[in-house]
PDB file of C-alpha atoms in Angstrom:
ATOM      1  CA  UNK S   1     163.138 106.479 114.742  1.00 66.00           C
ATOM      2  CA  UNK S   2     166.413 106.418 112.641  1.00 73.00           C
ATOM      3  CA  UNK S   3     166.385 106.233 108.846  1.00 80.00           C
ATOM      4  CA  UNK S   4     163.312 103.946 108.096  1.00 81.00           C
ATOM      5  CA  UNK S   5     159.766 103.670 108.138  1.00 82.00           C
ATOM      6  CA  UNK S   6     158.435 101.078 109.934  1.00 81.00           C
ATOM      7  CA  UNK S   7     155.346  99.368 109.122  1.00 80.00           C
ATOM      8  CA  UNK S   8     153.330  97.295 112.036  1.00 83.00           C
ATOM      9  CA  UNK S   9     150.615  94.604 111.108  1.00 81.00           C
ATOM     10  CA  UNK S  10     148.468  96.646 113.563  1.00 81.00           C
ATOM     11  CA  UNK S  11     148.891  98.491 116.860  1.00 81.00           C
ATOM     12  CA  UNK S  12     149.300  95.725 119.236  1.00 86.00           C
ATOM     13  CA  UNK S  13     152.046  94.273 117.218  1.00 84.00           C
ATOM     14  CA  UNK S  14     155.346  93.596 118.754  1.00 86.00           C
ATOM     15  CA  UNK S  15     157.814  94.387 115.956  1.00 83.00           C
ATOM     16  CA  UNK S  16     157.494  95.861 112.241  1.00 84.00           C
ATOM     17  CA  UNK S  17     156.185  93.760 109.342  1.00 85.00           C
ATOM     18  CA  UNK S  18     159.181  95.458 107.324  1.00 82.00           C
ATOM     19  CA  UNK S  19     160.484  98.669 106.703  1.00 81.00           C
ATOM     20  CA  UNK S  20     160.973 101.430 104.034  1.00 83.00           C
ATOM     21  CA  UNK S  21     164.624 103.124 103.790  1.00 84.00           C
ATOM     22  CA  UNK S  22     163.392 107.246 103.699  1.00 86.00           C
ATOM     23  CA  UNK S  23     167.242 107.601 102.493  1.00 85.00           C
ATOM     24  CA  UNK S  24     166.619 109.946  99.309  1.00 86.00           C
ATOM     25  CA  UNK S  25     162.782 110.166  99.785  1.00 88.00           C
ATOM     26  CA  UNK S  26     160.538 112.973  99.880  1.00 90.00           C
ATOM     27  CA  UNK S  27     157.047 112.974 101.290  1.00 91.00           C
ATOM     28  CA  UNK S  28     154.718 115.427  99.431  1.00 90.00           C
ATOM     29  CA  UNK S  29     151.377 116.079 101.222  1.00 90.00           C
ATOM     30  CA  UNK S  30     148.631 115.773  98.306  1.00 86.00           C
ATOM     31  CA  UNK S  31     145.517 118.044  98.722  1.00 82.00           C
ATOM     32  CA  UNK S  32     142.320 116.727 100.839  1.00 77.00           C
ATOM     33  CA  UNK S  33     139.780 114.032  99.336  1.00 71.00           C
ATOM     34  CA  UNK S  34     136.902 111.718  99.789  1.00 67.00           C
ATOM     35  CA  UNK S  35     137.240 108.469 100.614  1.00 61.00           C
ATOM     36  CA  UNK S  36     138.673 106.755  97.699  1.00 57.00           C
ATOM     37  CA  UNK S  37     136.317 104.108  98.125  1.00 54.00           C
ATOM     38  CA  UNK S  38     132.707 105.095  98.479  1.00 46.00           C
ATOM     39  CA  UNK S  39     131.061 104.440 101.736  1.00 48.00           C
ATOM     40  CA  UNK S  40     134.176 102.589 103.179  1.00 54.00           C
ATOM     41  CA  UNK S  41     135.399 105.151 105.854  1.00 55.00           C
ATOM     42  CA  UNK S  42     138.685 104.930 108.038  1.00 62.00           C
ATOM     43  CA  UNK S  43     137.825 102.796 111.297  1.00 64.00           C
ATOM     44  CA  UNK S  44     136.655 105.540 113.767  1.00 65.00           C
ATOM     45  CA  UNK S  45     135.713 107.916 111.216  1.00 68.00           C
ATOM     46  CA  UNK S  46     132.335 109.285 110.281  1.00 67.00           C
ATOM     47  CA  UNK S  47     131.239 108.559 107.005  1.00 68.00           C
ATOM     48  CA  UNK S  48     131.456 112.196 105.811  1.00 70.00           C
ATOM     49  CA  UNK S  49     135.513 112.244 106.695  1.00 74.00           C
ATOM     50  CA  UNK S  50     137.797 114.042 104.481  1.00 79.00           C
ATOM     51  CA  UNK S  51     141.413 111.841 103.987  1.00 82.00           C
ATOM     52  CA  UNK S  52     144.717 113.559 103.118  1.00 85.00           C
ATOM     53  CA  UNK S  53     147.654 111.131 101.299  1.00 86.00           C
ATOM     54  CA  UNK S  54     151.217 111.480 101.872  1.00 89.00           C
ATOM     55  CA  UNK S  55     153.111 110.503  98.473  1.00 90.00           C
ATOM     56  CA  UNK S  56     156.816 108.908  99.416  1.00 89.00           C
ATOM     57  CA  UNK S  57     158.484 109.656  96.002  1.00 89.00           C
ATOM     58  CA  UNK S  58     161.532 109.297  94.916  1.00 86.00           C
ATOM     59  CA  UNK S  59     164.061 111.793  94.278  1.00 83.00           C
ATOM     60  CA  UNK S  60     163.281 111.610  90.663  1.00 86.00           C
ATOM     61  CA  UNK S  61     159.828 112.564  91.485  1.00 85.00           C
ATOM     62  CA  UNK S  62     158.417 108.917  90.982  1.00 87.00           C
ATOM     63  CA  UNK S  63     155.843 108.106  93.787  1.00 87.00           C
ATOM     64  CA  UNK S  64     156.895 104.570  95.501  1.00 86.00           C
ATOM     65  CA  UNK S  65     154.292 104.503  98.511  1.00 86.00           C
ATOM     66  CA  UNK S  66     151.339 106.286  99.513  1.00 86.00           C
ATOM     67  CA  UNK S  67     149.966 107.095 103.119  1.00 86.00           C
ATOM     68  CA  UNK S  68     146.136 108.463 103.715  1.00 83.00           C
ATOM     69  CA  UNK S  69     145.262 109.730 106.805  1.00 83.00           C
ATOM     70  CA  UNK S  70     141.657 110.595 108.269  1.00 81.00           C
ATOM     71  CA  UNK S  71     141.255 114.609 108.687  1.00 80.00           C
ATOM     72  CA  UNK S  72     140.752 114.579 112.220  1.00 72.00           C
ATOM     73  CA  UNK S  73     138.912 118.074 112.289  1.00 66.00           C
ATOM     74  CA  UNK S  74     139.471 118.882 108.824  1.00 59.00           C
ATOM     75  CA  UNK S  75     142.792 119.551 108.562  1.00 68.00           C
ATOM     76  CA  UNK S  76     144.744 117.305 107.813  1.00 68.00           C
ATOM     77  CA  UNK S  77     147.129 117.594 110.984  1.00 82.00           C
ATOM     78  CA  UNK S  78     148.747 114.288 110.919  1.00 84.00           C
ATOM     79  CA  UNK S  79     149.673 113.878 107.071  1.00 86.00           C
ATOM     80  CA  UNK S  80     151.724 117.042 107.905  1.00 88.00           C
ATOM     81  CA  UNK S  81     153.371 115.982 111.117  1.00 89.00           C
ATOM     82  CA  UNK S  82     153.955 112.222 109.217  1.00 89.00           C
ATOM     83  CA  UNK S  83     155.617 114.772 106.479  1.00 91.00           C
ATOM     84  CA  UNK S  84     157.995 116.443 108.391  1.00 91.00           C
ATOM     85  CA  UNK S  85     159.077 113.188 110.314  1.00 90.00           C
ATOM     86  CA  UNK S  86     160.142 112.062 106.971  1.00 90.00           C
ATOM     87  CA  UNK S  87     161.845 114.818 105.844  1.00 91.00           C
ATOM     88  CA  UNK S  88     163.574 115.461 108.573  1.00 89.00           C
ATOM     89  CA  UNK S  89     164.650 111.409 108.566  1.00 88.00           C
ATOM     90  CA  UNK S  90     165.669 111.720 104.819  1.00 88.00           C
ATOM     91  CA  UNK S  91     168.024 114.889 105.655  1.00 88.00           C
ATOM     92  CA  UNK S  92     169.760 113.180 108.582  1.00 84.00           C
ATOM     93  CA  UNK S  93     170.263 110.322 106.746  1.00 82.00           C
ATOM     94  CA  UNK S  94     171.534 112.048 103.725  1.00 84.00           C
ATOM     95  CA  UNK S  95     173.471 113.868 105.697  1.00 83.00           C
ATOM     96  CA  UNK S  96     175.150 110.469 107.096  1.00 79.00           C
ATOM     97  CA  UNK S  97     175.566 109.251 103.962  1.00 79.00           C
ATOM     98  CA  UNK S  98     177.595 112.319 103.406  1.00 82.00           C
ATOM     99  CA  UNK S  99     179.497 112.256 106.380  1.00 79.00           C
ATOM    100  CA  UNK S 100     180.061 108.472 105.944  1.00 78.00           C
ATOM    101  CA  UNK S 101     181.429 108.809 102.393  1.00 81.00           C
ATOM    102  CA  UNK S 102     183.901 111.917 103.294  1.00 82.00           C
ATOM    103  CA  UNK S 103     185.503 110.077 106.129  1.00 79.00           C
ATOM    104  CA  UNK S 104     184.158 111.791 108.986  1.00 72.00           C
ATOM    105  CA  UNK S 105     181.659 108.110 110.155  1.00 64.00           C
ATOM    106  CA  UNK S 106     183.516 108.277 113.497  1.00 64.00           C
ATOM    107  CA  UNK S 107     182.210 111.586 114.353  1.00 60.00           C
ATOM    108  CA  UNK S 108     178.740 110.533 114.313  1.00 60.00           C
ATOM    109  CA  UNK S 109     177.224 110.515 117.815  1.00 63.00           C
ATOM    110  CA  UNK S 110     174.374 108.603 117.492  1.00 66.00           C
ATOM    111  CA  UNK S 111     172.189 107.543 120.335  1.00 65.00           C
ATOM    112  CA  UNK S 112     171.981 103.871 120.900  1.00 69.00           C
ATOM    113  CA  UNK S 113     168.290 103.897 120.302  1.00 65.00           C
ATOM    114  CA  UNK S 114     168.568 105.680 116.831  1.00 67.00           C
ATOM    115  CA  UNK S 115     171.248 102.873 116.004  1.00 67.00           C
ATOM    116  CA  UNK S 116     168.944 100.239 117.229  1.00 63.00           C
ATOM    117  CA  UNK S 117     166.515 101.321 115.228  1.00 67.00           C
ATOM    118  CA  UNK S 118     168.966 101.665 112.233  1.00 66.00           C
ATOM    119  CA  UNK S 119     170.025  98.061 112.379  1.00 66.00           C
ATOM    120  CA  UNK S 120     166.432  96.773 112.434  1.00 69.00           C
ATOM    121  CA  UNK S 121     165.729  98.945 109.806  1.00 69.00           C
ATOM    122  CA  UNK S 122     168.166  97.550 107.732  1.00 66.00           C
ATOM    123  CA  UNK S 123     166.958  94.100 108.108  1.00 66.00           C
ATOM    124  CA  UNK S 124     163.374  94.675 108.086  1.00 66.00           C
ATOM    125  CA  UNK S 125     163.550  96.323 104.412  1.00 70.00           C
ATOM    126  CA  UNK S 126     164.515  93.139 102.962  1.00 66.00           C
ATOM    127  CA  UNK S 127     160.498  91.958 104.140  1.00 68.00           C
ATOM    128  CA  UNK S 128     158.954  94.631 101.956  1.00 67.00           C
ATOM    129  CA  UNK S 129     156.088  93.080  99.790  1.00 65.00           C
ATOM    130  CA  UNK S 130     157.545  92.413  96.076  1.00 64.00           C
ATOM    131  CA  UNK S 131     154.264  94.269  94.361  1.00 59.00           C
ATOM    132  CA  UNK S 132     152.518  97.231  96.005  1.00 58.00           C
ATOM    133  CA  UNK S 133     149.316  95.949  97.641  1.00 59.00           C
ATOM    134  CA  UNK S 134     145.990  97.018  96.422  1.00 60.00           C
ATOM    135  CA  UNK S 135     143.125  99.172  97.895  1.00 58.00           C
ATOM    136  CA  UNK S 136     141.296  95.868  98.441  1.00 63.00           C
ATOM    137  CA  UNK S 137     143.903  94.045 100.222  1.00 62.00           C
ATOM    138  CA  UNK S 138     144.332  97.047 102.570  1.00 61.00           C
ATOM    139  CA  UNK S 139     140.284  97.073 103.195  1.00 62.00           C
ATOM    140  CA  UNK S 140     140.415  93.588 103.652  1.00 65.00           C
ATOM    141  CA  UNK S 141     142.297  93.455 106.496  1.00 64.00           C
ATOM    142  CA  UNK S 142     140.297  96.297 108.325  1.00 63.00           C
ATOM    143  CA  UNK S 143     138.001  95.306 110.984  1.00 63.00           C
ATOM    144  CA  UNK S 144     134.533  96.178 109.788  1.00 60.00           C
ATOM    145  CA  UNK S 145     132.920  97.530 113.068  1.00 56.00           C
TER     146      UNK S 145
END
């Protein structure tokens, strides 16, 4: 919802750990793989599961987060979907932006929930880690059933 990304510690949580700004971000969906580590599948996911990433890059082209999602099925359904929220996020708030800059802010209708989400947005970004974390902090935190 709105302009960010928000990333939750896990599914029961409450409220986001922080958030990414998609302002001037493109997601590019990267071609199916294997499990980058070997024998350390997605929770839920057979061992023989195919993952698809999601690159958030810049738009200079540099890549500033990645997303993999399990193929459910083999094809790599909700890497798309999760690619066209973004994009469509990015345009809108580009298009803000835009707006905002030319003068024309007060003829932004808005719902209440999108500017909700925009505020929190805004002050969850500031949580972001400092350095990217790495494959093994990620598995870490996994449960291992």
């Amino acid at each position: 919802k709105g302009f960010h990304c928000f990333v939750f510690k896990d599914e029961e949580a409450k409220s986001p750990k922080y958030a990414i700004e998609l302002m001037n971000r493109k997601a590019v969906v990267q071609p199916s793989h294997a499990s980058y580590v070997p024998r350390v599948p997605h929770p839920g996911v057979g061992k023989d599961a195919t993952y698809t990433s999601v690159h958030l890059e810049t738009s200079l082209g540099d890549v500033e987060y990645k997303f993999t999602f399990a193929n459910e099925g083999g094809k790599g359904e909700m890497a798309n979907r999760f690619s066209g929220a973004v994009t469509a996020a990015s345009n809108n708030a580009s298009t803000e932006q835009v707006r905002t800059r030319l003068g024309h802010g007060g003829l932004l209708n808005k719902r209440s929930s999108v500017r909700y989400a925009n505020q929190i947005g805004k002050a969850k970004a500031k949580d972001q880690p400092e350095a990217p974390l790495t494959s093994g902090e990620v598995l870490a935190g996994m449960p291992t059933t």
